[in-house]
Short mmCIF file of N, CA and C in Angstrom, two decimals:
data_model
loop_
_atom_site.label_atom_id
_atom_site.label_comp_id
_atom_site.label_asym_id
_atom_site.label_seq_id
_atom_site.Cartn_x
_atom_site.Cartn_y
_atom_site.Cartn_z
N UNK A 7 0.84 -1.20 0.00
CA UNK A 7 0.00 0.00 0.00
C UNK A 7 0.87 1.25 0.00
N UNK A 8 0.67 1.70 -0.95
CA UNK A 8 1.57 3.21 -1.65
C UNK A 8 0.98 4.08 -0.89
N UNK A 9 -0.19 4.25 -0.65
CA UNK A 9 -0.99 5.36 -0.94
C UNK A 9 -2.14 5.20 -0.49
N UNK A 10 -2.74 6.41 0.28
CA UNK A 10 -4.14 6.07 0.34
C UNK A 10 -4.57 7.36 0.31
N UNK A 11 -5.84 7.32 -0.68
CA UNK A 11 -6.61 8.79 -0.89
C UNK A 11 -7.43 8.91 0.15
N UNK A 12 -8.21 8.13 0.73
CA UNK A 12 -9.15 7.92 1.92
C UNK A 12 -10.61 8.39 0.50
N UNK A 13 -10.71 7.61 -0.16
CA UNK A 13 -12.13 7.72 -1.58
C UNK A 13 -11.83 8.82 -2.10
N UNK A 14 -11.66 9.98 -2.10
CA UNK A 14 -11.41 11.11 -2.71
C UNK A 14 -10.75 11.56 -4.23
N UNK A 15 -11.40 11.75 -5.16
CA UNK A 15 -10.47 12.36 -5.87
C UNK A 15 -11.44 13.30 -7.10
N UNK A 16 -10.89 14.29 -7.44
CA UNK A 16 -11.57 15.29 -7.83
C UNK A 16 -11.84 14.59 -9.88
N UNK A 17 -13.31 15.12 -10.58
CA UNK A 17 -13.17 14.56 -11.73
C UNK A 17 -12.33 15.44 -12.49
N UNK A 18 -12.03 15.52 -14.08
CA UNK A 18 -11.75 15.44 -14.64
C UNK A 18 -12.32 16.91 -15.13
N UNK A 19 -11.73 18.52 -15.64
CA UNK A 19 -12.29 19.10 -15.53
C UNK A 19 -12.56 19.76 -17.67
N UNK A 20 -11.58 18.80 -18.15
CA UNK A 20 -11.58 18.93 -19.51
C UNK A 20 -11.83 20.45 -20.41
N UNK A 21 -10.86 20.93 -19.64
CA UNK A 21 -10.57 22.49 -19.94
C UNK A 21 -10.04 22.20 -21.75
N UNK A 22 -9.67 23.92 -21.92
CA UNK A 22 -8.53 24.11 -22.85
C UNK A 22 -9.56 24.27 -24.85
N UNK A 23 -8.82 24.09 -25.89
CA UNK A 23 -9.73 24.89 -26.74
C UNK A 23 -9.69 23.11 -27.84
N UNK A 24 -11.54 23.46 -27.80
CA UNK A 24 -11.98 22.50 -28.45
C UNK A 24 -11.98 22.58 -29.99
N UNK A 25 -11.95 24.17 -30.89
CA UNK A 25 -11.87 24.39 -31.82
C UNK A 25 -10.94 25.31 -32.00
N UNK A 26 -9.65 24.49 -33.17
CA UNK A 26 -8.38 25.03 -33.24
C UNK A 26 -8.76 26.23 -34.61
N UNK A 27 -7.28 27.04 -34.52
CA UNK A 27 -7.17 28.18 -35.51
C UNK A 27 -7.51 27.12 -36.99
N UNK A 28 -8.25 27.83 -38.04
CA UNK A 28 -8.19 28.10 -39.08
C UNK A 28 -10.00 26.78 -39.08
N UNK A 29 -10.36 26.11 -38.47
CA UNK A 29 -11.52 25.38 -38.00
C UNK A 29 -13.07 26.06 -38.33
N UNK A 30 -13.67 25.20 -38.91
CA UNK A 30 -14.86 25.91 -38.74
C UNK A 30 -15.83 26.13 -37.80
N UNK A 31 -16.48 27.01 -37.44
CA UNK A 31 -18.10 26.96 -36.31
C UNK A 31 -19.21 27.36 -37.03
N UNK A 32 -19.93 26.83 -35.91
CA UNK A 32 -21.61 27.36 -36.17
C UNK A 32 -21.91 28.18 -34.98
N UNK A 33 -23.14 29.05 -35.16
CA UNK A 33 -23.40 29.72 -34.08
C UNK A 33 -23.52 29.37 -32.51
N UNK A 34 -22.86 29.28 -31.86
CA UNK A 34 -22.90 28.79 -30.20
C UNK A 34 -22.04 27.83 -29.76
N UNK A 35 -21.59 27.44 -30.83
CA UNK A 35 -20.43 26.12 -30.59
C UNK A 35 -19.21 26.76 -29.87
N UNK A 36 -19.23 26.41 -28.29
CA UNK A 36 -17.88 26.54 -27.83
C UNK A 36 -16.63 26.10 -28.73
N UNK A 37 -15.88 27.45 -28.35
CA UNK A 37 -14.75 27.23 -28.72
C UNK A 37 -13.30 27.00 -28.23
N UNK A 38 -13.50 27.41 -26.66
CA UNK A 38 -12.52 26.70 -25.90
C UNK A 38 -12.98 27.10 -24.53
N UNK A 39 -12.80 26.48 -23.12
CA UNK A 39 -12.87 25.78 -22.05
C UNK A 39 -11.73 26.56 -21.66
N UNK A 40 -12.26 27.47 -20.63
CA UNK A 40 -10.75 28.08 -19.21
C UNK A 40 -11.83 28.62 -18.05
N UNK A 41 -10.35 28.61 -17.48
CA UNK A 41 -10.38 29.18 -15.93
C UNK A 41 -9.64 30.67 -15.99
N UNK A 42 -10.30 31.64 -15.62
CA UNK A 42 -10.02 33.19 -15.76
C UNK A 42 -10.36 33.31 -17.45
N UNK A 43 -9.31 34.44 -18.04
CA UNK A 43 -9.19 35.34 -19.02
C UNK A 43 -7.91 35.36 -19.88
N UNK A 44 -7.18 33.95 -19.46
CA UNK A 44 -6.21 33.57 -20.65
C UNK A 44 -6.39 34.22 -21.90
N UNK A 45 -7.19 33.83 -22.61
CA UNK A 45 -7.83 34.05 -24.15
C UNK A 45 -9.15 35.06 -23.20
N UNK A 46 -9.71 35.84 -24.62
CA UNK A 46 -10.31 37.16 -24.85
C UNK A 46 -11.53 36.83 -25.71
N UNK A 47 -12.42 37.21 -25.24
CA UNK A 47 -13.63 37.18 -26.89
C UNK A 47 -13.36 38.07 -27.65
N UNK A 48 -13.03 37.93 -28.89
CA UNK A 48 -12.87 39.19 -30.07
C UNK A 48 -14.21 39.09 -30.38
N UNK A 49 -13.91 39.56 -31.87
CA UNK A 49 -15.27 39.90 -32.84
C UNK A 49 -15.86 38.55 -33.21
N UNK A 50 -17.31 38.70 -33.06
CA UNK A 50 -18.36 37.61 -32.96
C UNK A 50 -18.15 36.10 -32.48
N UNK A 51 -17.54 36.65 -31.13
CA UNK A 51 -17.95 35.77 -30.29
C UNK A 51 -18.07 36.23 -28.96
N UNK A 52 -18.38 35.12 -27.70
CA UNK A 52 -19.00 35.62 -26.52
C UNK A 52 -18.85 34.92 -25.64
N UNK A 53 -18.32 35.44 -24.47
CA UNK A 53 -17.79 34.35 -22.87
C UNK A 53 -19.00 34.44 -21.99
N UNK A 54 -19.45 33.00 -21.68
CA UNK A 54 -20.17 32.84 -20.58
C UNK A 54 -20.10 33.03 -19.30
N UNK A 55 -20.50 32.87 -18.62
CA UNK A 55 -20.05 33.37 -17.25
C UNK A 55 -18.82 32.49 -16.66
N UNK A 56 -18.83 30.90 -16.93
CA UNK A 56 -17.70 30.41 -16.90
C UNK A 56 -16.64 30.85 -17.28
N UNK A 57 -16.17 31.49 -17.98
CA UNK A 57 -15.41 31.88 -19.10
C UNK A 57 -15.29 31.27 -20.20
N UNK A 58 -15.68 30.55 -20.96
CA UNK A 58 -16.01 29.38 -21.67
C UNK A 58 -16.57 30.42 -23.36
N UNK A 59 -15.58 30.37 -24.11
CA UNK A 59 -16.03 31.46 -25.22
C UNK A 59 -16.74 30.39 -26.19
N UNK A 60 -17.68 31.44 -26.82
CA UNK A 60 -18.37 30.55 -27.64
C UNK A 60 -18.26 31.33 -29.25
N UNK A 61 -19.25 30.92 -30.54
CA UNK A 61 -19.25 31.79 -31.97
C UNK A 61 -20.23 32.40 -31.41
N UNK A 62 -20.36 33.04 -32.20
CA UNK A 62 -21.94 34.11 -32.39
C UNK A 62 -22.25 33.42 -33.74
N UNK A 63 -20.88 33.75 -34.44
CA UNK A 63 -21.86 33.20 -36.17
C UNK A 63 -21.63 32.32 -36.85
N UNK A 64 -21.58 31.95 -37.78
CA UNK A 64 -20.69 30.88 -38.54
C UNK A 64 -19.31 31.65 -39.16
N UNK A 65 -18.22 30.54 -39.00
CA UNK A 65 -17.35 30.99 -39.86
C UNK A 65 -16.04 30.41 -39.48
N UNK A 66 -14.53 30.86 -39.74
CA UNK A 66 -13.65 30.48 -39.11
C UNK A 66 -12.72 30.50 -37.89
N UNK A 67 -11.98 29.85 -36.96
CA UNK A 67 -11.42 30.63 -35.82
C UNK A 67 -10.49 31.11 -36.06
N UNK A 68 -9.81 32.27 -35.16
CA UNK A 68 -8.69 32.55 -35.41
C UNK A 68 -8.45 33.27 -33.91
N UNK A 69 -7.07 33.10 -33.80
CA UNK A 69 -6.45 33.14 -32.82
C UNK A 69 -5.24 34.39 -32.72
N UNK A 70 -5.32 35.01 -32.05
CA UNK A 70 -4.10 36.79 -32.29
C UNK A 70 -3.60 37.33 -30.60
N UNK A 71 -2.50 37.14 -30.71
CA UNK A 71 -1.69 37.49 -29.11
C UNK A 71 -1.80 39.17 -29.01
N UNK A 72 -2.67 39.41 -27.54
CA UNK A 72 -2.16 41.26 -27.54
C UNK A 72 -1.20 40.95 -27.02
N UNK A 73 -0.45 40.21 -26.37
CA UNK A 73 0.54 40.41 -25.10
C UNK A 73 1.03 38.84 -25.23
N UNK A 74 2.09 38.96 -24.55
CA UNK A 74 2.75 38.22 -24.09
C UNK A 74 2.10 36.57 -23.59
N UNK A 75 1.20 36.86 -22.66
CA UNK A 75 0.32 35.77 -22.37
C UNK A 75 -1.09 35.88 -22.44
N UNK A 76 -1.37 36.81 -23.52
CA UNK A 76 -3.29 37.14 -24.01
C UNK A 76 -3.35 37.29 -24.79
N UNK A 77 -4.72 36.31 -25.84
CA UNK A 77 -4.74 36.12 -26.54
C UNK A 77 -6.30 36.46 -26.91
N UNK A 78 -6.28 36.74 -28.05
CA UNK A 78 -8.00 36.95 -28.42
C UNK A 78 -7.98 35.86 -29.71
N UNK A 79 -9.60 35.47 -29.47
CA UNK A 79 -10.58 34.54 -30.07
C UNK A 79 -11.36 35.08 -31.01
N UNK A 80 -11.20 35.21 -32.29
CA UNK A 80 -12.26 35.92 -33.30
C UNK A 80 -12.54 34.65 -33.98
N UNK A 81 -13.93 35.15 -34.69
CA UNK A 81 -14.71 34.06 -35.69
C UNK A 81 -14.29 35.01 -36.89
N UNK A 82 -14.10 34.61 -38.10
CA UNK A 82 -14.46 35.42 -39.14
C UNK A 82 -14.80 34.94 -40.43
N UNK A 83 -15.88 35.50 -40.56
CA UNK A 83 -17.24 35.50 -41.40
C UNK A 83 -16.63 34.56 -43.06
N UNK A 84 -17.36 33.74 -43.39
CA UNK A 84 -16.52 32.82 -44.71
C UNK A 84 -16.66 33.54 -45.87
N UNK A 85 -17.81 34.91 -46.02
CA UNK A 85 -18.19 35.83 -47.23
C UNK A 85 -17.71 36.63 -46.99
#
C-alpha cells in the first residue's frame, strides 16, 4: 500500500480549446474551455459566465496574441 486517498479524488475538468485556428463553427459552438481570461472574446464571439467562449456566427477561428500571455478569439465571417 503506496498510498491512500481515503475515496477522494476530484473529476476530470476537460478544460482548454476545443476548436483550433483556421476550423470551422456554427453559431454557439464553444470554442474553448478556461479558468479566468487567458484568451479574450474578439469579434463575434462571446464568454459565458464560466469563461467558456463561444461563436456568435458561422465561420472560421482565429487566434491573435495582444501580449505576451493574451490572446484573443475571433470568428471570421466565410463571405
Amino acid at each position: 500500500m503506496a498510498h491512500a486517498t481515503n475515496g477522494r479524488d476530484s473529476r476530470p475538468k476537460y478544460l482548454g480549446v476545443k476548436v483550433f485556428e483556421g476550423q470551422f463553427v456554427k453559431p454557439g459552438q464553444i470554442i474553448l474551455k478556461q479558468r479566468g481570461t487567458k484568451f479574450l472574446a474578439g469579434k463575434n464571439t462571446y464568454m459565458s459566465k464560466d469563461f467558456t467562449i463561444h461563436s456568435k456566427i458561422e465561420g472560421k477561428v482565429n487566434f491573435r496574441f495582444i501580449s505576451k500571455n493574451k490572446q484573443i478569439v475571433e470568428v471570421i465571417p466565410l463571405n
